[in-house]
PDB file of C-alpha atoms in Angstrom:
ATOM      1  CA  UNK A   1      89.870  66.769 129.221  1.00 76.00           C
ATOM      2  CA  UNK A   2      88.516  69.995 130.741  1.00 80.00           C
ATOM      3  CA  UNK A   3      84.808  69.166 130.319  1.00 85.00           C
ATOM      4  CA  UNK A   4      83.246  67.572 133.415  1.00 90.00           C
ATOM      5  CA  UNK A   5      82.670  63.868 132.966  1.00 91.00           C
ATOM      6  CA  UNK A   6      79.083  64.163 134.191  1.00 93.00           C
ATOM      7  CA  UNK A   7      78.335  66.517 131.299  1.00 93.00           C
ATOM      8  CA  UNK A   8      79.599  63.918 128.828  1.00 91.00           C
ATOM      9  CA  UNK A   9      77.365  61.278 130.417  1.00 93.00           C
ATOM     10  CA  UNK A  10      74.339  63.580 130.169  1.00 94.00           C
ATOM     11  CA  UNK A  11      75.026  64.627 126.572  1.00 93.00           C
ATOM     12  CA  UNK A  12      76.149  61.330 125.092  1.00 92.00           C
ATOM     13  CA  UNK A  13      74.606  58.717 127.380  1.00 92.00           C
ATOM     14  CA  UNK A  14      71.460  58.238 125.284  1.00 91.00           C
ATOM     15  CA  UNK A  15      73.508  57.805 122.103  1.00 89.00           C
ATOM     16  CA  UNK A  16      75.750  55.230 123.745  1.00 90.00           C
ATOM     17  CA  UNK A  17      72.723  53.364 125.089  1.00 90.00           C
ATOM     18  CA  UNK A  18      71.192  53.244 121.585  1.00 89.00           C
ATOM     19  CA  UNK A  19      74.443  51.799 120.243  1.00 88.00           C
ATOM     20  CA  UNK A  20      74.520  49.164 122.985  1.00 89.00           C
ATOM     21  CA  UNK A  21      70.873  48.230 122.473  1.00 89.00           C
ATOM     22  CA  UNK A  22      71.276  48.057 118.709  1.00 87.00           C
ATOM     23  CA  UNK A  23      74.201  45.663 119.057  1.00 85.00           C
ATOM     24  CA  UNK A  24      72.921  43.561 121.954  1.00 86.00           C
ATOM     25  CA  UNK A  25      69.177  44.036 121.964  1.00 85.00           C
ATOM     26  CA  UNK A  26      67.278  45.631 124.816  1.00 85.00           C
ATOM     27  CA  UNK A  27      67.940  44.143 128.213  1.00 86.00           C
ATOM     28  CA  UNK A  28      70.490  43.776 130.938  1.00 90.00           C
ATOM     29  CA  UNK A  29      73.397  43.063 128.569  1.00 90.00           C
ATOM     30  CA  UNK A  30      72.927  46.428 126.856  1.00 90.00           C
ATOM     31  CA  UNK A  31      72.594  48.189 130.195  1.00 92.00           C
ATOM     32  CA  UNK A  32      75.761  46.479 131.443  1.00 92.00           C
ATOM     33  CA  UNK A  33      77.651  47.422 128.279  1.00 92.00           C
ATOM     34  CA  UNK A  34      76.495  51.033 128.716  1.00 94.00           C
ATOM     35  CA  UNK A  35      77.727  51.047 132.310  1.00 94.00           C
ATOM     36  CA  UNK A  36      81.038  49.428 131.397  1.00 94.00           C
ATOM     37  CA  UNK A  37      81.505  51.974 128.627  1.00 94.00           C
ATOM     38  CA  UNK A  38      81.274  54.861 131.027  1.00 94.00           C
ATOM     39  CA  UNK A  39      83.397  53.144 133.670  1.00 95.00           C
ATOM     40  CA  UNK A  40      86.130  52.672 131.060  1.00 93.00           C
ATOM     41  CA  UNK A  41      85.623  56.249 129.862  1.00 93.00           C
ATOM     42  CA  UNK A  42      85.909  57.607 133.393  1.00 94.00           C
ATOM     43  CA  UNK A  43      89.272  55.878 133.812  1.00 94.00           C
ATOM     44  CA  UNK A  44      90.607  57.379 130.583  1.00 93.00           C
ATOM     45  CA  UNK A  45      88.909  60.764 130.974  1.00 92.00           C
ATOM     46  CA  UNK A  46      91.792  62.686 132.645  1.00 91.00           C
ATOM     47  CA  UNK A  47      94.228  61.703 129.869  1.00 91.00           C
ATOM     48  CA  UNK A  48      91.842  62.374 126.986  1.00 91.00           C
ATOM     49  CA  UNK A  49      93.059  65.201 124.681  1.00 91.00           C
ATOM     50  CA  UNK A  50      90.891  68.336 124.767  1.00 89.00           C
ATOM     51  CA  UNK A  51      90.158  68.232 121.030  1.00 90.00           C
ATOM     52  CA  UNK A  52      88.718  64.702 121.103  1.00 89.00           C
ATOM     53  CA  UNK A  53      85.323  64.115 119.517  1.00 91.00           C
ATOM     54  CA  UNK A  54      83.800  62.769 122.729  1.00 91.00           C
ATOM     55  CA  UNK A  55      80.718  61.218 121.157  1.00 89.00           C
ATOM     56  CA  UNK A  56      82.720  59.333 118.538  1.00 90.00           C
ATOM     57  CA  UNK A  57      85.179  58.197 121.186  1.00 92.00           C
ATOM     58  CA  UNK A  58      82.396  56.995 123.493  1.00 92.00           C
ATOM     59  CA  UNK A  59      80.701  55.141 120.645  1.00 89.00           C
ATOM     60  CA  UNK A  60      84.021  53.444 119.883  1.00 89.00           C
ATOM     61  CA  UNK A  61      84.389  52.418 123.529  1.00 92.00           C
ATOM     62  CA  UNK A  62      80.778  51.163 123.513  1.00 91.00           C
ATOM     63  CA  UNK A  63      81.477  49.155 120.370  1.00 88.00           C
ATOM     64  CA  UNK A  64      84.352  47.400 122.098  1.00 89.00           C
ATOM     65  CA  UNK A  65      82.253  46.687 125.183  1.00 91.00           C
ATOM     66  CA  UNK A  66      79.452  45.211 123.088  1.00 90.00           C
ATOM     67  CA  UNK A  67      81.965  42.998 121.302  1.00 89.00           C
ATOM     68  CA  UNK A  68      83.176  41.812 124.711  1.00 90.00           C
ATOM     69  CA  UNK A  69      79.597  40.946 125.688  1.00 88.00           C
ATOM     70  CA  UNK A  70      78.977  39.118 122.393  1.00 87.00           C
ATOM     71  CA  UNK A  71      82.161  37.086 122.840  1.00 89.00           C
ATOM     72  CA  UNK A  72      81.179  36.255 126.416  1.00 88.00           C
ATOM     73  CA  UNK A  73      77.773  35.050 125.174  1.00 84.00           C
ATOM     74  CA  UNK A  74      79.459  32.663 122.743  1.00 84.00           C
ATOM     75  CA  UNK A  75      81.493  31.116 125.549  1.00 85.00           C
ATOM     76  CA  UNK A  76      78.453  30.395 127.707  1.00 82.00           C
ATOM     77  CA  UNK A  77      77.457  26.729 127.932  1.00 80.00           C
ATOM     78  CA  UNK A  78      74.155  25.746 126.408  1.00 78.00           C
ATOM     79  CA  UNK A  79      72.152  23.388 128.611  1.00 82.00           C
ATOM     80  CA  UNK A  80      70.708  20.378 126.861  1.00 83.00           C
ATOM     81  CA  UNK A  81      68.878  17.208 127.784  1.00 84.00           C
ATOM     82  CA  UNK A  82      70.570  15.170 125.047  1.00 80.00           C
ATOM     83  CA  UNK A  83      74.221  14.377 125.592  1.00 75.00           C
ATOM     84  CA  UNK A  84      76.298  13.537 122.523  1.00 67.00           C
ATOM     85  CA  UNK A  85      77.262   9.898 122.142  1.00 70.00           C
ATOM     86  CA  UNK A  86      80.558   8.827 120.733  1.00 65.00           C
ATOM     87  CA  UNK A  87      84.160   8.027 121.376  1.00 62.00           C
ATOM     88  CA  UNK A  88      86.369  10.777 122.686  1.00 62.00           C
ATOM     89  CA  UNK A  89      88.791  12.232 120.177  1.00 65.00           C
ATOM     90  CA  UNK A  90      90.988  13.443 123.024  1.00 62.00           C
ATOM     91  CA  UNK A  91      92.688  10.124 123.588  1.00 61.00           C
ATOM     92  CA  UNK A  92      90.699   9.369 126.709  1.00 61.00           C
ATOM     93  CA  UNK A  93      90.151   5.698 127.423  1.00 57.00           C
ATOM     94  CA  UNK A  94      86.804   4.427 126.217  1.00 57.00           C
ATOM     95  CA  UNK A  95      84.489   2.096 128.064  1.00 59.00           C
ATOM     96  CA  UNK A  96      86.851  -0.848 127.507  1.00 64.00           C
ATOM     97  CA  UNK A  97      89.513   0.857 129.654  1.00 67.00           C
ATOM     98  CA  UNK A  98      87.750   1.304 132.978  1.00 71.00           C
ATOM     99  CA  UNK A  99      90.592  -0.649 134.534  1.00 77.00           C
ATOM    100  CA  UNK A 100      93.041   2.084 133.471  1.00 77.00           C
ATOM    101  CA  UNK A 101      91.031   4.731 135.321  1.00 77.00           C
ATOM    102  CA  UNK A 102      90.829   2.379 138.294  1.00 80.00           C
ATOM    103  CA  UNK A 103      94.631   1.973 138.210  1.00 84.00           C
ATOM    104  CA  UNK A 104      95.065   5.758 138.092  1.00 84.00           C
ATOM    105  CA  UNK A 105      92.567   6.169 140.935  1.00 83.00           C
ATOM    106  CA  UNK A 106      94.560   3.637 142.945  1.00 87.00           C
ATOM    107  CA  UNK A 107      97.713   5.751 142.877  1.00 90.00           C
ATOM    108  CA  UNK A 108      98.683   7.715 145.974  1.00 91.00           C
ATOM    109  CA  UNK A 109      97.118  11.165 145.895  1.00 90.00           C
ATOM    110  CA  UNK A 110     100.344  13.068 145.232  1.00 91.00           C
ATOM    111  CA  UNK A 111     101.296  10.810 142.294  1.00 92.00           C
ATOM    112  CA  UNK A 112      97.749  10.912 140.904  1.00 90.00           C
ATOM    113  CA  UNK A 113      97.613  14.716 141.058  1.00 90.00           C
ATOM    114  CA  UNK A 114     101.102  15.076 139.564  1.00 91.00           C
ATOM    115  CA  UNK A 115     100.083  12.802 136.672  1.00 88.00           C
ATOM    116  CA  UNK A 116      96.762  14.526 136.168  1.00 86.00           C
ATOM    117  CA  UNK A 117      98.092  18.067 136.127  1.00 87.00           C
ATOM    118  CA  UNK A 118     101.295  17.387 134.200  1.00 88.00           C
ATOM    119  CA  UNK A 119     100.471  14.611 131.715  1.00 84.00           C
ATOM    120  CA  UNK A 120      96.731  15.096 131.276  1.00 79.00           C
ATOM    121  CA  UNK A 121      96.477  18.831 131.961  1.00 80.00           C
ATOM    122  CA  UNK A 122      99.704  19.792 130.227  1.00 82.00           C
ATOM    123  CA  UNK A 123     101.018  21.953 133.080  1.00 87.00           C
ATOM    124  CA  UNK A 124     104.769  22.201 133.630  1.00 89.00           C
ATOM    125  CA  UNK A 125     106.126  20.761 136.863  1.00 92.00           C
ATOM    126  CA  UNK A 126     106.602  24.257 138.309  1.00 91.00           C
ATOM    127  CA  UNK A 127     102.893  25.069 137.963  1.00 88.00           C
ATOM    128  CA  UNK A 128     101.930  21.607 139.205  1.00 88.00           C
ATOM    129  CA  UNK A 129     104.118  22.192 142.262  1.00 91.00           C
ATOM    130  CA  UNK A 130     102.329  25.488 142.877  1.00 88.00           C
ATOM    131  CA  UNK A 131      98.987  23.659 142.789  1.00 86.00           C
ATOM    132  CA  UNK A 132      99.746  20.625 144.932  1.00 88.00           C
ATOM    133  CA  UNK A 133     102.632  21.982 146.987  1.00 89.00           C
ATOM    134  CA  UNK A 134     106.269  21.004 147.135  1.00 93.00           C
ATOM    135  CA  UNK A 135     109.142  21.661 144.798  1.00 95.00           C
ATOM    136  CA  UNK A 136     109.106  21.086 141.031  1.00 94.00           C
ATOM    137  CA  UNK A 137     111.716  18.347 141.519  1.00 96.00           C
ATOM    138  CA  UNK A 138     109.487  16.577 144.057  1.00 96.00           C
ATOM    139  CA  UNK A 139     106.515  16.832 141.710  1.00 94.00           C
ATOM    140  CA  UNK A 140     108.621  15.485 138.831  1.00 95.00           C
ATOM    141  CA  UNK A 141     109.624  12.549 141.061  1.00 96.00           C
ATOM    142  CA  UNK A 142     106.002  11.908 142.064  1.00 95.00           C
ATOM    143  CA  UNK A 143     104.899  11.925 138.412  1.00 93.00           C
ATOM    144  CA  UNK A 144     107.708   9.547 137.443  1.00 94.00           C
ATOM    145  CA  UNK A 145     106.850   7.238 140.340  1.00 95.00           C
ATOM    146  CA  UNK A 146     103.199   7.285 139.286  1.00 93.00           C
ATOM    147  CA  UNK A 147     104.065   6.381 135.686  1.00 92.00           C
ATOM    148  CA  UNK A 148     106.363   3.585 136.853  1.00 93.00           C
ATOM    149  CA  UNK A 149     103.647   2.210 139.126  1.00 92.00           C
ATOM    150  CA  UNK A 150     101.077   2.331 136.301  1.00 89.00           C
ATOM    151  CA  UNK A 151     103.468   0.560 133.926  1.00 89.00           C
ATOM    152  CA  UNK A 152     103.992  -2.208 136.449  1.00 89.00           C
ATOM    153  CA  UNK A 153     100.322  -2.637 137.360  1.00 84.00           C
ATOM    154  CA  UNK A 154      98.513  -1.939 134.082  1.00 78.00           C
ATOM    155  CA  UNK A 155      99.151  -4.223 131.091  1.00 72.00           C
ATOM    156  CA  UNK A 156      99.575  -2.505 127.740  1.00 68.00           C
ATOM    157  CA  UNK A 157      98.700  -3.949 124.347  1.00 61.00           C
ATOM    158  CA  UNK A 158     102.410  -4.668 123.822  1.00 53.00           C
ATOM    159  CA  UNK A 159     102.540  -6.640 127.092  1.00 54.00           C
ATOM    160  CA  UNK A 160      99.489  -8.702 126.117  1.00 51.00           C
ATOM    161  CA  UNK A 161     100.951  -9.621 122.706  1.00 48.00           C
ATOM    162  CA  UNK A 162     104.369 -10.619 123.945  1.00 45.00           C
TER     163      UNK A 162
END
């Protein structure tokens, strides 16, 4: 693009700001989206074809930035004084299984972390090894040792019946 970037900001900045404010409402989110639009535009400016409709292109970039802000808003936690009551649907032990958490807490740290990251967090042994140190084989061994120790120290329903 041969036109100076500053000229594009001067000519189209107010239009982009109106688009951001219309989508996000007046305030810091709209101002941030406006700024991010022009930061993204500045990065792409040297490669922009000379015949590009700059205003339409900037509005399109602004639209994407406002969508990013709206998505980020939806992911923000909402503080509340009332916590939901109920049983976890994630398979976590309920209040009758405090002894299970105590058994897990009683494991050596390396076994406990290997179990937590691999079996509860779903990470592969290679990523678990990157988090707690050591080789994936050592982490696999620590997780297996932790499971064996839990099986020997924590009675299951099958053990109680038989």
